[in-house]
Every structure is written in C-alpha cells, then in structure tokens.
Short mmCIF file of C-alpha atoms in Angstrom, two decimals:
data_model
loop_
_atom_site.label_atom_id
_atom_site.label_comp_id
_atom_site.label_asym_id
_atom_site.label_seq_id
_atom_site.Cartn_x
_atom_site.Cartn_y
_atom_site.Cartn_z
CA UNK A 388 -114.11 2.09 -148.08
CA UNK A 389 -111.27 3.84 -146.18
CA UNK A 390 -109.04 6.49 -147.99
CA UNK A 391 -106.03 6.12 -145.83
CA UNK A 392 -103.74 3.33 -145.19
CA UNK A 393 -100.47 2.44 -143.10
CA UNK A 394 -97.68 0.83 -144.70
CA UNK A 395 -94.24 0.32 -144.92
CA UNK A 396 -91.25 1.84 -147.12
CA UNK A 397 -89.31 -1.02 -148.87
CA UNK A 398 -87.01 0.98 -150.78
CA UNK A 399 -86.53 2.67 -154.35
CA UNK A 400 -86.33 0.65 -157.75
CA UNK A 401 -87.74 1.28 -161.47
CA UNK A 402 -90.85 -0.43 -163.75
CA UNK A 403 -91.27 -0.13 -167.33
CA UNK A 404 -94.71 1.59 -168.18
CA UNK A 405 -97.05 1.01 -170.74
CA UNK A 406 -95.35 3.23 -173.17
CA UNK A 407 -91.50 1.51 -172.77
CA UNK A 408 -90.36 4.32 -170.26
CA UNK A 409 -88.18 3.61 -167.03
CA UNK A 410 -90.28 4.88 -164.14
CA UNK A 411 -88.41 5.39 -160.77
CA UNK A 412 -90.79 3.88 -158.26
CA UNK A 413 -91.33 3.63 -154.20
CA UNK A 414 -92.29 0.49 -153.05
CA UNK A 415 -94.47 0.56 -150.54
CA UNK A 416 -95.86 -2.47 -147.69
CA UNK A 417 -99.21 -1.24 -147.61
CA UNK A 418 -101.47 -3.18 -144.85
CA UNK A 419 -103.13 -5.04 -144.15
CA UNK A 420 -105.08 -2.65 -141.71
CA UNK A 421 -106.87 -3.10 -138.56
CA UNK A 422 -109.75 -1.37 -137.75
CA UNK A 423 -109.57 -0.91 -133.70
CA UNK A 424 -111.74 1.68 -132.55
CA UNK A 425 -114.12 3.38 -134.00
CA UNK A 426 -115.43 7.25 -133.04
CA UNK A 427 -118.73 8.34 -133.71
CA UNK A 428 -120.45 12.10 -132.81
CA UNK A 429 -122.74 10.94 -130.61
CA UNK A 430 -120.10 9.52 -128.22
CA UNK A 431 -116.61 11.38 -129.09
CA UNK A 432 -118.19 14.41 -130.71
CA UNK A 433 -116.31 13.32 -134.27
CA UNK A 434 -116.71 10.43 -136.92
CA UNK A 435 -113.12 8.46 -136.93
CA UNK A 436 -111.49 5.00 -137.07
CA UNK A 437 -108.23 3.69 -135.60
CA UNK A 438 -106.33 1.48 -137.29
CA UNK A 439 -103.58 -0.45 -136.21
CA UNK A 440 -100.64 -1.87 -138.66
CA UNK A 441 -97.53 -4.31 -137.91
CA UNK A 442 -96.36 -7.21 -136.29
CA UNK A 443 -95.72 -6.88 -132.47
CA UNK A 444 -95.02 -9.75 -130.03
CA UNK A 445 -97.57 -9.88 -126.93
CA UNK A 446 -94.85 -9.43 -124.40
CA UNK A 447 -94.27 -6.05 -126.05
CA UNK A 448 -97.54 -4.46 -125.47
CA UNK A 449 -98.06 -2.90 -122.10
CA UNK A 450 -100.40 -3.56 -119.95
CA UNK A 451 -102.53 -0.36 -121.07
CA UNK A 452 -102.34 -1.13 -124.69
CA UNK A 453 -102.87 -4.93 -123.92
CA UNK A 454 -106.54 -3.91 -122.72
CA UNK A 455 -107.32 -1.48 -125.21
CA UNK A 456 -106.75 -4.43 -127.90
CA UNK A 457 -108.26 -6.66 -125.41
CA UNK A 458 -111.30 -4.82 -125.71
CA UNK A 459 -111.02 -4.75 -129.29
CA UNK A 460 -110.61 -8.34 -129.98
CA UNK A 461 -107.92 -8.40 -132.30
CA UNK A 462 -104.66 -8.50 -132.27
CA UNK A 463 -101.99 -6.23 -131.16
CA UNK A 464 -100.65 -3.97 -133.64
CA UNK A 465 -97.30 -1.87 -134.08
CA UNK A 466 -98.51 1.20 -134.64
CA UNK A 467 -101.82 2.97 -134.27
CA UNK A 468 -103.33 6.33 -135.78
CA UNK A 469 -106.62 7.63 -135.64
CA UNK A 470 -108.29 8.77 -139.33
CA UNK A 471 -111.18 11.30 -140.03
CA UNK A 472 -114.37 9.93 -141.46
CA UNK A 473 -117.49 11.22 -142.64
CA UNK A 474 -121.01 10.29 -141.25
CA UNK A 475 -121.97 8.08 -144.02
CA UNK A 476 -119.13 6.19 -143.98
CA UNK A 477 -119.91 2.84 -141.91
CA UNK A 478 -117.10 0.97 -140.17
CA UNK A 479 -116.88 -1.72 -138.14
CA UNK A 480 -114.08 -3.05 -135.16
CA UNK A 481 -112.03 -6.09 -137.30
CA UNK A 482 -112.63 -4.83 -140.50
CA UNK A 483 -109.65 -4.89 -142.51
CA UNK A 484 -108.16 -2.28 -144.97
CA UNK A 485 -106.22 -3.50 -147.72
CA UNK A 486 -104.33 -2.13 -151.29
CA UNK A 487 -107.42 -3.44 -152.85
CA UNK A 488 -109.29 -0.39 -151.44
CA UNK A 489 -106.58 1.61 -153.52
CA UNK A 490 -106.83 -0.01 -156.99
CA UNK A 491 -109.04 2.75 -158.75
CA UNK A 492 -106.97 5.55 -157.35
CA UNK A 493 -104.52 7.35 -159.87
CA UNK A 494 -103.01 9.74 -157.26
CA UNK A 495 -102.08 9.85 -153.58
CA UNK A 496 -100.50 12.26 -150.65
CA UNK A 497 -97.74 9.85 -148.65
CA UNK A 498 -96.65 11.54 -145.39
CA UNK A 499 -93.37 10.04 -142.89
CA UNK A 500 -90.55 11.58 -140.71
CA UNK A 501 -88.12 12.05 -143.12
CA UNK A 502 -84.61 11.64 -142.64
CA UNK A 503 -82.62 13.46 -139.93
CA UNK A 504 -79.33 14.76 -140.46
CA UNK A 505 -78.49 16.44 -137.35
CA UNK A 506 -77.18 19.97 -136.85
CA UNK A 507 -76.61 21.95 -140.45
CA UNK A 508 -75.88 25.35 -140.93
CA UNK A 509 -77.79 27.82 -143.07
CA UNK A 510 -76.11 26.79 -146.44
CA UNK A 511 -76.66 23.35 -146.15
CA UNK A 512 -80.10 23.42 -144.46
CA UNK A 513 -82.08 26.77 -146.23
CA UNK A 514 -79.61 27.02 -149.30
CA UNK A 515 -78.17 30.39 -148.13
CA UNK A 516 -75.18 32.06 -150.57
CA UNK A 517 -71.75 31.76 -148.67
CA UNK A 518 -70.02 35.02 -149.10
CA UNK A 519 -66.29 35.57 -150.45
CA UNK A 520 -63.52 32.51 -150.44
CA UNK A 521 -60.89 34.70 -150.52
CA UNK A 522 -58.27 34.50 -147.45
CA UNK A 523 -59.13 38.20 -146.67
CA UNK A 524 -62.92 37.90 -146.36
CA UNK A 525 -64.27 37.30 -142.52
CA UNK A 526 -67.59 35.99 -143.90
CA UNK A 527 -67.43 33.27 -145.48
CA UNK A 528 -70.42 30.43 -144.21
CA UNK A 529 -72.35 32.31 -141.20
CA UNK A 530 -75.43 33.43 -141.52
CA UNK A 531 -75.18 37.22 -141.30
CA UNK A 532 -77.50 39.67 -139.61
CA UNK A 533 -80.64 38.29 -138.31
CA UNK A 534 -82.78 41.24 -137.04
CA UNK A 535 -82.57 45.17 -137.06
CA UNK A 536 -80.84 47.80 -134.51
CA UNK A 537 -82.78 49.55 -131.12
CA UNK A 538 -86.34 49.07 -133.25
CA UNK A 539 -87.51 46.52 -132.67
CA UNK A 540 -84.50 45.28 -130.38
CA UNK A 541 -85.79 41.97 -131.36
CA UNK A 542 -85.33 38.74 -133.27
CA UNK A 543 -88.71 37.87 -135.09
CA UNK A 544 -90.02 34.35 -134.95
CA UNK A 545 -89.26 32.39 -137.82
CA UNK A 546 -85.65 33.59 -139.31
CA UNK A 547 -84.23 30.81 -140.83
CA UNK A 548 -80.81 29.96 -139.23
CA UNK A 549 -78.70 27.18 -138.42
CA UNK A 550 -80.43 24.13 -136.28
CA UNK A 551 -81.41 20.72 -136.65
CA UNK A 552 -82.22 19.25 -140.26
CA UNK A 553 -84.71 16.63 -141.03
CA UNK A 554 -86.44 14.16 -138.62
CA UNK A 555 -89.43 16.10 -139.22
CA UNK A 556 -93.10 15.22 -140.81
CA UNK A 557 -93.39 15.82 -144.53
CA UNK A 558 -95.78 15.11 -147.15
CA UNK A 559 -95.65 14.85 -150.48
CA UNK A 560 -98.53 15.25 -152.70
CA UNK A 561 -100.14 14.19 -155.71
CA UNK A 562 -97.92 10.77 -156.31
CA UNK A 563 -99.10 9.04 -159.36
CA UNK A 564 -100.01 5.22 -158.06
CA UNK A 565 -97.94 3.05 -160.80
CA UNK A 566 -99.22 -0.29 -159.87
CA UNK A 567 -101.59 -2.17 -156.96
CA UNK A 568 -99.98 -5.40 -155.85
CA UNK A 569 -103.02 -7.40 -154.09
CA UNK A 570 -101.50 -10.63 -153.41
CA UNK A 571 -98.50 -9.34 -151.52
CA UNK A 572 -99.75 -6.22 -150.33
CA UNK A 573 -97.64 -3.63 -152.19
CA UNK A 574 -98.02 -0.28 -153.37
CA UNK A 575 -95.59 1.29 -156.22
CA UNK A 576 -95.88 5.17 -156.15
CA UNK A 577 -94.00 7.32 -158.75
CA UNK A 578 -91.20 9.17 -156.93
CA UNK A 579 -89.93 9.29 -153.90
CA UNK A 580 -91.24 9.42 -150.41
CA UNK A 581 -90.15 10.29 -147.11
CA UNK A 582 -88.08 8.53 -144.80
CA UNK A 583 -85.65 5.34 -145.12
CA UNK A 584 -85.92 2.06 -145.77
CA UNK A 585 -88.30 0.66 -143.36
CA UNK A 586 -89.98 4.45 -141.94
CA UNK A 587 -93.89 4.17 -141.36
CA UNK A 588 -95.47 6.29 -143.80
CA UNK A 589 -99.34 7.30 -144.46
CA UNK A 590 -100.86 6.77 -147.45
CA UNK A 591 -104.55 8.82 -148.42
CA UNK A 592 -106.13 8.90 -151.69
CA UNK A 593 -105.70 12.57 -153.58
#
C-alpha cells in the first residue's frame, strides 16, 4: 500500500461531524494513481515508484514522454512524481493507487504551490511594523536598515525584505482526514490547503 497520492483541489465547503459541529473542509480529487516506473537498489541505487495522475490527450505528450509511457504500457498521464519506498514494500508497473488506500488514516501532510501574489513589500509579505503616519515622518512603509556599518560591509543572506510573495511550495501538516469518498474519488481534509481551485497537490499519510 502506497502512502502518497496525487490529486486535485476542488475548492473549500463545510460537513457536519458526528457531534453536530460545522467543519470547514478541502475537497480534494484524489487519484486514481498510476504506477509508471518503478526504482529498485539494485538498478537505481534507491527503492521508489512513479506515479502518474490526470487526463492528457495523446497529441500532448512529446515524443520523449510518449516512449517512456510506451514502455510502461499505460496511459499517458498529466503529471508525474517520483515517491520514496521502503524495501519491503512490493510494487508493480499498472498498479493503481486509490482513496481506498487512505481510509484508515486519521491525519495527513498536503503539499502545492500556493498562491502567488507578485511583488509585496515587507509589511505585507513578513508582517513588518510601518513606522509613524504623521505628514512629518520620512519612514513610513520601507524596510529600514538591513545590515551594519564598515564591519562586516555586508548584507547577510537571508534578511527578509521586499520581493516576490507566494508561488512557492508549502506544506501543511497534520490535516485531520474528515471523510474517504471511494466511489468518486474524493478526499475531505479539515482546513485548508495550498493553492487554488484546481492546483496539484500531494497528499502522504502523517
């Protein structure tokens, strides 16, 4: 049984749980996975799978791609990513990966690009103070200093300033799983996850 899965964000919406409370939920096209390669030690030095996820049209696929899947026997896939596996786990090209694999978990870690927003300053994109709003003040939304005098003459690596927000892989951990949808391949995580409405994310079992 694999521990990750590719799906699909659908959007946001709530459930009632067991105990009458709103829950605000993700929901989640998760799968069905293809399994299209599969890495062993002996030959790639490391035990992995590929799998492959999403509709693509055969005209799409380019000629090296075509091959590889080709090769595979299957069909072409969307999008491909390669997962870790230990040694006793046994896998085979075709096999599929499905929600159902998912239906005793209680918590997962979804990762995704999450949203870009483009250029922000230091307010907006570490939560720096502003300074003074008064007409006389000169500092009002820049960043102020960023390094020292003659020693070390330098800017250090990693000062937070002003540059592009979002658009950048995040994971968030521990989601509680809120329901398993078998028949139409949906997963309903508590929270939210990143991305928009229709981002690839990666779902692994905590």
């Amino acid at each position: 049984m694999a521990n990750t899965i590719l799906g699909r964000k659908i959007g946001m919406t709530q459930v009632w749980n067991e105990n009458d409370e709103i829950v605000p939920v993700t929901v989640i096209q998760a799968g069905p996975c293809t399994v299209a390669q599969v890495k062993t030690k002996e030959t790639d030095g490391y035990n992995a799978i590929q799998i492959g996820f999403g509709d693509i049209k055969e005209a799409k696929v380019n000629k090296p791609m075509a091959g590889h899947f080709k090769k595979a026997g299957i069909t072409p896939t969307r999008y491909l990513r390669e997962v870790r596996t230990s040694e006793d786990e046994q896998f085979n090209v075709g096999d599929q990966i499905t929600v159902s694999d998912f239906s005793e978990s209680k918590k997962v870690h979804v990762s995704g690009i999450s949203k870009g927003k483009g250029f922000a300053g230091t307010i907006k994109r570490h939560g720096f103070g502003s300074g003074p709003s008064g007409h006389g003040s000169h500092f009002h939304r820049t960043p102020g200093s960023i390094g020292q005098c003659a020693s070390p003459a330098r800017v250090f690596k990693g000062v937070r300033m002003a540059g592009q927000m979002g658009n950048d892989r995040v994971t968030v951990r521990n989601l509680a799983l809120v329901k398993v949808d078998e028949e139409q391949n949906l997963i309903l995580v508590k929270g939210a996850v990143p991305g928009g409405s229709g981002a690839l994310v990666t779902i692994r079992m905590a």
